[in-house]
C-alpha positions as YAML, in Angstrom:
chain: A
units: angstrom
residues:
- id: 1
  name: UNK
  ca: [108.73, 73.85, 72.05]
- id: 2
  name: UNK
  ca: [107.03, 77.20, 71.32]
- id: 3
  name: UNK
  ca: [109.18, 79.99, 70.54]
- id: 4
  name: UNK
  ca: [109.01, 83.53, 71.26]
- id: 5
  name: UNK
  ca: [111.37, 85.82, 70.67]
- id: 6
  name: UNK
  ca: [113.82, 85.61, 73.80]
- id: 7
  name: UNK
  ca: [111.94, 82.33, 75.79]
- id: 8
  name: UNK
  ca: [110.98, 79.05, 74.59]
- id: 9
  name: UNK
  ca: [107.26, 76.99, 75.84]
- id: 10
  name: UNK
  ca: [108.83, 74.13, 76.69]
- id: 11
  name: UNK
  ca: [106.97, 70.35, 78.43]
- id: 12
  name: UNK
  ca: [108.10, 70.51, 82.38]
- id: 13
  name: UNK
  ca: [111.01, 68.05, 82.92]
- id: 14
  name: UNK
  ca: [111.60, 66.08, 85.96]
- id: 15
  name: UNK
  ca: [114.83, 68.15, 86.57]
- id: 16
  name: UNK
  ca: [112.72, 71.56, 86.79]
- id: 17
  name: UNK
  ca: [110.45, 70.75, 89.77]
- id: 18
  name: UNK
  ca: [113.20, 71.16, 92.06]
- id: 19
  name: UNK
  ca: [114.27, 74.49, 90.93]
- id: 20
  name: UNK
  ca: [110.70, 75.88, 90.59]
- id: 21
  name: UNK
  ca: [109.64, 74.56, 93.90]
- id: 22
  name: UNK
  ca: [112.66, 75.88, 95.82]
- id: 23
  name: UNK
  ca: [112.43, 79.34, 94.34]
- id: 24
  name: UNK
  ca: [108.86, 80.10, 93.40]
- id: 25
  name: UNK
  ca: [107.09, 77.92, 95.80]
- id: 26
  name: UNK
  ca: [109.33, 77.79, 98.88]
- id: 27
  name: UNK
  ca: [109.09, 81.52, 98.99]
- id: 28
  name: UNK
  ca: [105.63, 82.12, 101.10]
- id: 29
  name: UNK
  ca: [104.83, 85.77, 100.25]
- id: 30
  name: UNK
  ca: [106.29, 85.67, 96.76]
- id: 31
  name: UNK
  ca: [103.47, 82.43, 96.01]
- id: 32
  name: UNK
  ca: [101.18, 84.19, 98.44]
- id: 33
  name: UNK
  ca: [100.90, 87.14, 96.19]
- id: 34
  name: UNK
  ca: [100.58, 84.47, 92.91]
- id: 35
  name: UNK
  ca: [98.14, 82.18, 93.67]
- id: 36
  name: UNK
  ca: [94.97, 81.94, 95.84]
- id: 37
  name: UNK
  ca: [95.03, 78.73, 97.74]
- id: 38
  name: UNK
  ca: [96.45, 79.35, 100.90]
- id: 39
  name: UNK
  ca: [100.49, 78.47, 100.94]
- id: 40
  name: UNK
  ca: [101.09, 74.63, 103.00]
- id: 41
  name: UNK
  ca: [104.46, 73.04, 103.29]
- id: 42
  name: UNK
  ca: [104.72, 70.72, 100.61]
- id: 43
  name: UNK
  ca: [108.55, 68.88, 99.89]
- id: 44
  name: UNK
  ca: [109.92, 68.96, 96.24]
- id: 45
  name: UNK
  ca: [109.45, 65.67, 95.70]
- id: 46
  name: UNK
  ca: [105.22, 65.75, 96.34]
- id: 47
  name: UNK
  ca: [103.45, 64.67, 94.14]
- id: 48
  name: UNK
  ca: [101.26, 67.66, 95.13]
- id: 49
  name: UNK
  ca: [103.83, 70.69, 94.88]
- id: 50
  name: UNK
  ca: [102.36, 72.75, 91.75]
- id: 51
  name: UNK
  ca: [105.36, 71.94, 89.26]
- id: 52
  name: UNK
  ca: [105.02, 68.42, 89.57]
- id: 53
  name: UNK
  ca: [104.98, 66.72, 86.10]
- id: 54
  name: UNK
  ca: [102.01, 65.53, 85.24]
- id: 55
  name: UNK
  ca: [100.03, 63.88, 82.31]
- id: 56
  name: UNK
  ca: [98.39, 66.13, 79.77]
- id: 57
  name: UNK
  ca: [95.06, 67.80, 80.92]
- id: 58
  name: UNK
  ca: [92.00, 69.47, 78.48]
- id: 59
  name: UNK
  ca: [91.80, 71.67, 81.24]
- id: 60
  name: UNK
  ca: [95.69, 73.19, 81.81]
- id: 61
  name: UNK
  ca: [98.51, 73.66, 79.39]
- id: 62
  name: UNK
  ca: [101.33, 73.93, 82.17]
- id: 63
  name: UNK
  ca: [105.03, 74.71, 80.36]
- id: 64
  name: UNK
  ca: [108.11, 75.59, 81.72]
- id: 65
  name: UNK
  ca: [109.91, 78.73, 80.49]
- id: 66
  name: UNK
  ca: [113.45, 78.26, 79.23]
- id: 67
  name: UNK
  ca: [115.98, 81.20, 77.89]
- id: 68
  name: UNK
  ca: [116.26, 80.50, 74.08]
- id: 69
  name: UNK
  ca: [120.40, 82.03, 74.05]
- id: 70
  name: UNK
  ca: [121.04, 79.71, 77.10]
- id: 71
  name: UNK
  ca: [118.27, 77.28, 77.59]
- id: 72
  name: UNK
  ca: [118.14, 78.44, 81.14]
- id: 73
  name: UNK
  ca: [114.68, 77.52, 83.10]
- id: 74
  name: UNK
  ca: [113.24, 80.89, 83.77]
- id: 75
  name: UNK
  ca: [110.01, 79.89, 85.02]
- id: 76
  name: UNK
  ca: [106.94, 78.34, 84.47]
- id: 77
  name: UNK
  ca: [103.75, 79.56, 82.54]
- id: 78
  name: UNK
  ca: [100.16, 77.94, 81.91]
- id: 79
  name: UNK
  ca: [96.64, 78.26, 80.70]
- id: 80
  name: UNK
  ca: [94.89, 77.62, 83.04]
- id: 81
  name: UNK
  ca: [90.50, 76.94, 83.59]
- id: 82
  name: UNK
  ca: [90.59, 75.90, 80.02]
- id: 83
  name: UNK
  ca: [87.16, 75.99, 78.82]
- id: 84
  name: UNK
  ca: [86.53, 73.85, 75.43]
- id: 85
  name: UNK
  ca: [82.60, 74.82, 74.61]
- id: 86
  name: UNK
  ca: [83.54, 79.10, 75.45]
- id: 87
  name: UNK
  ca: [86.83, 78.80, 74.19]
- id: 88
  name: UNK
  ca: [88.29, 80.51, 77.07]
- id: 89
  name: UNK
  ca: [91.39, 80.48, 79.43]
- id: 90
  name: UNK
  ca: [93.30, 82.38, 81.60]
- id: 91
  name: UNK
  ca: [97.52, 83.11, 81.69]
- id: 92
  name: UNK
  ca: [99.33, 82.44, 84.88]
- id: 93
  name: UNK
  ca: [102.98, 83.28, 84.67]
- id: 94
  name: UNK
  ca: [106.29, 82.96, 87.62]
- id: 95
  name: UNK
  ca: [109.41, 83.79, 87.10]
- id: 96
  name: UNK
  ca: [112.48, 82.87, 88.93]
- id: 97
  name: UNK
  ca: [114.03, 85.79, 90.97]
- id: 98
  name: UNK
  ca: [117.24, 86.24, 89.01]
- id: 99
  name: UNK
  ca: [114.85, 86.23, 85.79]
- id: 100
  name: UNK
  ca: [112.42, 89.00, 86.72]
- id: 101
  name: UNK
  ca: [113.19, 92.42, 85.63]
- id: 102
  name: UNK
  ca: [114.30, 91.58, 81.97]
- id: 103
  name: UNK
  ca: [111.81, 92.36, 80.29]
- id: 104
  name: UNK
  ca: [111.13, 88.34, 79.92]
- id: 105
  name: UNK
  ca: [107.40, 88.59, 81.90]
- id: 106
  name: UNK
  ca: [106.38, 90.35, 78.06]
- id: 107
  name: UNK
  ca: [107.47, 87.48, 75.88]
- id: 108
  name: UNK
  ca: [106.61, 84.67, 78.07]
- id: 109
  name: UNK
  ca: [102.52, 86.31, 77.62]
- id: 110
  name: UNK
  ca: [102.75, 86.94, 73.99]
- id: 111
  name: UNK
  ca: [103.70, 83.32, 73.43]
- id: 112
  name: UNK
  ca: [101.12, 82.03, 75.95]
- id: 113
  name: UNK
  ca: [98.61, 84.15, 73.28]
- id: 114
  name: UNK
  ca: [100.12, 82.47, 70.51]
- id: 115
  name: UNK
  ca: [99.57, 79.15, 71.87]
- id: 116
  name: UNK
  ca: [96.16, 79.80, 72.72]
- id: 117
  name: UNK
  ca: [94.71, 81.74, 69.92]
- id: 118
  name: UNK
  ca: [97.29, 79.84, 66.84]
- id: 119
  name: UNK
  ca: [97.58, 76.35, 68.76]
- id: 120
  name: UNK
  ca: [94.34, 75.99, 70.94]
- id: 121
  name: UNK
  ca: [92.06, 77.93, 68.69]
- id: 122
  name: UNK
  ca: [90.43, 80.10, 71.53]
- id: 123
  name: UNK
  ca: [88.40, 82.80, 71.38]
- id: 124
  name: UNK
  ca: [89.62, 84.80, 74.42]
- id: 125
  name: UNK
  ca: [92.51, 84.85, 77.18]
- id: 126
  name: UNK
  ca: [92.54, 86.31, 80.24]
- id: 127
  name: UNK
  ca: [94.72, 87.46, 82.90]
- id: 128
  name: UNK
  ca: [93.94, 88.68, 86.86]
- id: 129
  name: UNK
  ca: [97.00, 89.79, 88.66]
- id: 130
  name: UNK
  ca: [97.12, 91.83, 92.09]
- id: 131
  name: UNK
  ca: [96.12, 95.38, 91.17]
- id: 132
  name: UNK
  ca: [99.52, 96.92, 92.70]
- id: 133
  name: UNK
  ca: [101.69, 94.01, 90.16]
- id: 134
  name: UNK
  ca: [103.00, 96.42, 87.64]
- id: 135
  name: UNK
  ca: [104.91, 94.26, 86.08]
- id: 136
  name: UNK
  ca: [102.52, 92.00, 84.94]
- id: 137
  name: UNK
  ca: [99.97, 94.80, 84.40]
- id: 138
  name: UNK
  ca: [102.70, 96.12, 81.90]
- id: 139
  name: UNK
  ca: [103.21, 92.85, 80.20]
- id: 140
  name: UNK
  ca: [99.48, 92.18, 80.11]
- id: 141
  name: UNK
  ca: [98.92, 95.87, 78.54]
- id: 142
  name: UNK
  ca: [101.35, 96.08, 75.93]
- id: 143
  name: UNK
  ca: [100.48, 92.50, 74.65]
- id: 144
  name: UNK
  ca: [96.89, 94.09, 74.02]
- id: 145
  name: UNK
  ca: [95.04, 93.11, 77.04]
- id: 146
  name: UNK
  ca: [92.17, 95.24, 77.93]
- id: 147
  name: UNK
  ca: [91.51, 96.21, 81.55]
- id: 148
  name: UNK
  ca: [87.84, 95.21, 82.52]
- id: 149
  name: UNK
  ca: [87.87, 96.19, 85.75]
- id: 150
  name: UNK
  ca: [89.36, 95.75, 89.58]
- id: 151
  name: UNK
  ca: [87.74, 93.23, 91.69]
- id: 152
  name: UNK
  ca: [87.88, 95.10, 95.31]
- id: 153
  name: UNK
  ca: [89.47, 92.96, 98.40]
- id: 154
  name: UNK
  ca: [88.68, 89.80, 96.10]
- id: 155
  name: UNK
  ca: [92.37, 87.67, 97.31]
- id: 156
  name: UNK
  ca: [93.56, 86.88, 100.48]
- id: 157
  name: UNK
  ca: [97.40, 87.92, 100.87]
- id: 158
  name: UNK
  ca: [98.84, 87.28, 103.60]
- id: 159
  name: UNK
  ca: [97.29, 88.70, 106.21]
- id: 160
  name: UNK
  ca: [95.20, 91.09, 104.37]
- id: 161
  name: UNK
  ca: [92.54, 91.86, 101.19]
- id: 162
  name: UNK
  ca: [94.16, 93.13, 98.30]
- id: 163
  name: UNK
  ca: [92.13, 94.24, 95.13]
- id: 164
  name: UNK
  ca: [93.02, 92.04, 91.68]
- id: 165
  name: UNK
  ca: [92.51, 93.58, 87.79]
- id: 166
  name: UNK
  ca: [90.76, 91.60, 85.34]
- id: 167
  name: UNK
  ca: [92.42, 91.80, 81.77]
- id: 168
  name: UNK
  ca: [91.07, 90.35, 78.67]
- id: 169
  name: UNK
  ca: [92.48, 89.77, 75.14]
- id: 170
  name: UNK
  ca: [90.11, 88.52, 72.12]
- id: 171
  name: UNK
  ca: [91.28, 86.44, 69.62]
- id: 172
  name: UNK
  ca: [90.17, 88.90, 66.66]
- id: 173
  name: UNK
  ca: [92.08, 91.70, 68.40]
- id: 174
  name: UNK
  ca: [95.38, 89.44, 68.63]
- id: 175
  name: UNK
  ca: [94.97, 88.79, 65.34]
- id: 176
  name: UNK
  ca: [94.80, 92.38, 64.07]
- id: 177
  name: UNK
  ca: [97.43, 93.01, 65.58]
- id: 178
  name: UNK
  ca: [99.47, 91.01, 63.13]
...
């Protein structure tokens, strides 16, 4: 497990897919808002619902988010697009209802950066999130990221176009930082 300060980066267990699918999955416009394939019914047992455990990958690092005081499951949190040769990913991050709020989102990001700058070796992380999500645009901003821009009507939510903001983070900034 990888430690931040208040959450732990944990391997997904068999017992979280459940929980994640019910509450992050199940709920259309939460997951329509925080991901970009278009929402299908999938059951909790699928081998295709999104928290499903699955082997290791060069191309995702997919955790689950646990509560360090209470080793709840809080969520789940990836890299995601990995790209080996540019040394490049991105951060996805959900977290369960009852979780959000916390000030949790913050943490879970700075220990996704650890893990890919002091684990993974990359060279830069980045994060697109719905422009009006100011949660994660808080997270992302006071864990360093950089806003690069705002790609206009660029995700499909349903029923309309909603504009998304591109963050990045470089390694040698992270670093600095420390």
């Amino acid at each position: 497990m990888i430690n931040g300060e208040r959450i732990g980066l944990r391997a997904r267990h068999q017992s979280d897919v459940a929980v994640l699918h019910a509450e992050l999955y199940d709920d259309v416009a939460t997951r329509a808002r925080a991901d970009s394939r278009p929402w299908r019914p999938l059951p909790p047992g699928s081998g295709q619902s999104p928290y499903a455990v699955s082997e290791p990958s060069d191309e995702a690092a997919c955790f689950s988010v646990v509560e360090l005081d209470s080793r709840d499951l809080v969520g789940e949190a990836l890299l995601w697009g990995i790209d080996t040769h540019s040394r490049t990913a991105h951060i996805g991050i959900s977290l369960r209802p009852a979780f959000r709020g916390r000030g949790l989102g913050l943490d879970v990001v700075l220990t996704l950066c650890e893990y890919g700058f002091a684990v993974r070796g990359l060279q830069r992380l980045q994060i697109e999130t719905l422009a009006d999500n100011a949660p994660m645009i808080a997270a992302a901003t006071r864990a360093g990221f950089t806003r690069e821009g705002t790609l206009r009507h660029s995700a499909w939510v349903y029923g309309g176009y909603a504009d998304e903001a591109v963050f990045g983070l470089l390694a040698t900034e992270w670093t600095a930082r420390g």
